Amino acid sequence: MEYQEIAKPSGPYKNVDPNLVDYAASRADFDWWRDAFAKMDWLPGGGLNNAYEAVDRHVDHGHGDKLAMIWVGKNGEEERYTYSDFKERSDRFGAVMKGLGIERGDRVFIFMDRLPELYFAAMGILKAGGVIAPLFSAFGPEPVKDRIEDAEGRFVITSPELKAKISGIFKDLPSVEKIIIVNKNGRSTEPLDDGDLDYDELMANASSDDFTIENTSQYDFSIMHYTSGSTGKPKGVLHRHQAVVQQWLTGHWALDLKFDDIYFCTADPGWVTGTSYGMMAPWTNGVTQIIYEGGFGANAWYDVIDKYKVTVWYTAPTAIRLLMRAGSKPVEEHSLETLRFIGSVGEPLNPEAVVWGNEHYKMPIHDNWWQTETGAIMCANYASMPVRPGSMGRPFPGITMAVIDDNYEPVALGEAGALAVRPGWPSMMYAYWKKDEMYNSRFKKGWYITGDQASLDEDGFFWFQGRADDVINTAGHLVGPFEVESALIEHPAVAEAGVIGKPDPIAMEVVKAFVTLTPDHEPTPQLQRELIRFSRDKLSAGVAPREIDFIDVMPKTRSGKIMRRLLKARELGLPEGDTSTLEDD
Ligand code: AMP
């Protein structure tokens, strides 16, 4: 079906400048995407729905018996689902959501480990017209509460153990109407909390027979991920169904996915890689995906690759550095012979890792770059060209990228500057939820400003240089210092907290906090440990500080902002730079 220009829903984003939102880079880029849109299977009513493109269309094209998912549970369980099974279960969940009164655009939070039901629910929500809002299952109560509160989530889907972890937050979340509990294979014997709904019971009582997918347009909202900035709490990045066209095509070209591939993505759906490339890209490309519930483990991952004959593997630099540290032995003890493509995202991939991949996996690792806001891969090392170790590759066709200076003009080749993209790509974020001003501030003089620093070489390859802000990238996950500082100062001993990223050989950066104490508290090792524990319980082990130092005075600007840059310079023994705005103590 042809790409259709249809009226955009007015929605709650009237304040966003429409010229920014659908601004096409150039006529050529736009026409290029138009052709890609034409290759999608549009809904009979003229709409576009991610879940239809990922699941149902394979059934409609006669591939219902093909395996969509092999789930490998943490206790060694295995479950297999064909595209027909997937369609049936997601239709059924769509019917459940409609039965519960979901309306288009309602935010449904999924706070779950990697279980098949997470994926059935996600697709069912999309089919029913809702917006998926995934949450990383390692989060503690605080980040979960902040996000649900901000997005006014109406439904939450979780498991008994995770519900128990956060049960205290719901009294402060009036928007949440129903909590659905997935008790996978009866893992928990505890009764449900009052008012909670049992997933299995809801599914048993719903019928997929007369369910029809909502006729969502490409402009309807589909997914919202929270991402961290240097100021304020994390913000909700809202995407639309039209992102699917770019997820599909980048899956095909940047990850080299072909219909017969067995694909293994190690990212969790709580982060954007786990949805764009752990759901949309693989399934729109019709591959069989391995969903592995367990965490990192060199032998465990290689076992998965061998046992399920994985052909394409998408992972992250931190994991690759851990695999390098695990050494040659686990590699030699496995065959890994089915692997034919490895991709990496989330942080810069060290050139040594590419070399190591060549030696040990007999193939290079392909780095690619993108962010929550871009919704899909923007720049990549492709299967079709030699990898340039240390570079994040070249822009995807239909994407215009540049390195620009403070006047938004391109800098000379080889020079560092702000990495920018011409707005208008299909998976471009539509909004920061209820933060129009912040959204608009990311667009300047016809560019989307990514927040990263990069350089460009004479062959069109981009090279990541660092972040332009204080956001910490730990093991591929962005952590906003403000969120950690806010959690720390809730402790009675903490007067002020300043948080930075400290370089780390494995995780790239770890979170480090500097703390001033309230009167009557002594800087002891016990207090250090207590503060780490306190913030872990509130946030999660990955987000909480790994190290805490006590300081007497917090360096601040005259306007009262914590000078994290200075804390970092002092930590690293670097020059302190311009301190003219430093407050006198
Ligand atoms: P997120 O929005 O959480 O996916 O994080 C996006 C950020 O991660 C980017 O803005 C970069 O700072 C970093 N990032 C992602 N991919 C790469 C890469 N291939 N090389 C360097 N940094 C990356």
Tab-separated table of C-alpha atoms and ligand atoms in Angstrom, residues 227 272 345-348 367-373 452 464 467 473 478, ligand 1:
chain	number	residue	atom	x	y	z
A	227	THR	CA	16.072	8.369	29.249
A	272	VAL	CA	15.420	0.894	23.843
A	345	VAL	CA	25.728	-0.722	20.412
A	346	GLY	CA	25.420	1.429	23.503
A	347	GLU	CA	28.950	2.727	24.037
A	348	PRO	CA	32.036	3.159	21.928
A	367	ASP	CA	29.613	-1.124	15.914
A	368	ASN	CA	26.573	1.032	15.317
A	369	TRP	CA	25.293	4.201	16.872
A	370	TRP	CA	21.871	5.437	17.885
A	371	GLN	CA	19.939	6.595	20.964
A	372	THR	CA	16.579	6.335	22.664
A	373	GLU	CA	15.563	9.543	20.886
A	452	ASP	CA	27.253	13.481	21.725
A	464	PHE	CA	32.534	8.986	18.787
A	467	ARG	CA	29.155	13.064	25.620
A	473	ASN	CA	27.160	5.829	30.451
A	478	LEU	CA	22.599	6.188	30.636
B	1	AMP	P1	20.477	5.442	25.013
B	1	AMP	O1	19.588	6.555	24.647
B	1	AMP	O2	20.335	5.002	26.432
B	1	AMP	O3	20.380	4.308	24.055
B	1	AMP	O4	21.977	5.981	24.925
B	1	AMP	C1	22.425	6.649	23.778
B	1	AMP	C2	23.818	7.116	23.989
B	1	AMP	O5	24.710	6.003	24.171
B	1	AMP	C3	24.366	7.857	22.824
B	1	AMP	O6	23.943	9.203	22.803
B	1	AMP	C4	25.863	7.711	23.068
B	1	AMP	O7	26.324	8.606	24.052
B	1	AMP	C5	25.954	6.291	23.571
B	1	AMP	N1	26.152	5.357	22.435
B	1	AMP	C6	25.260	4.555	21.850
B	1	AMP	N2	25.839	3.834	20.858
B	1	AMP	C7	27.124	4.206	20.794
B	1	AMP	C8	28.247	3.850	19.973
B	1	AMP	N3	28.141	2.935	19.023
B	1	AMP	N4	29.404	4.483	20.199
B	1	AMP	C9	29.516	5.411	21.180
B	1	AMP	N5	28.513	5.785	21.975
B	1	AMP	C10	27.327	5.185	21.800
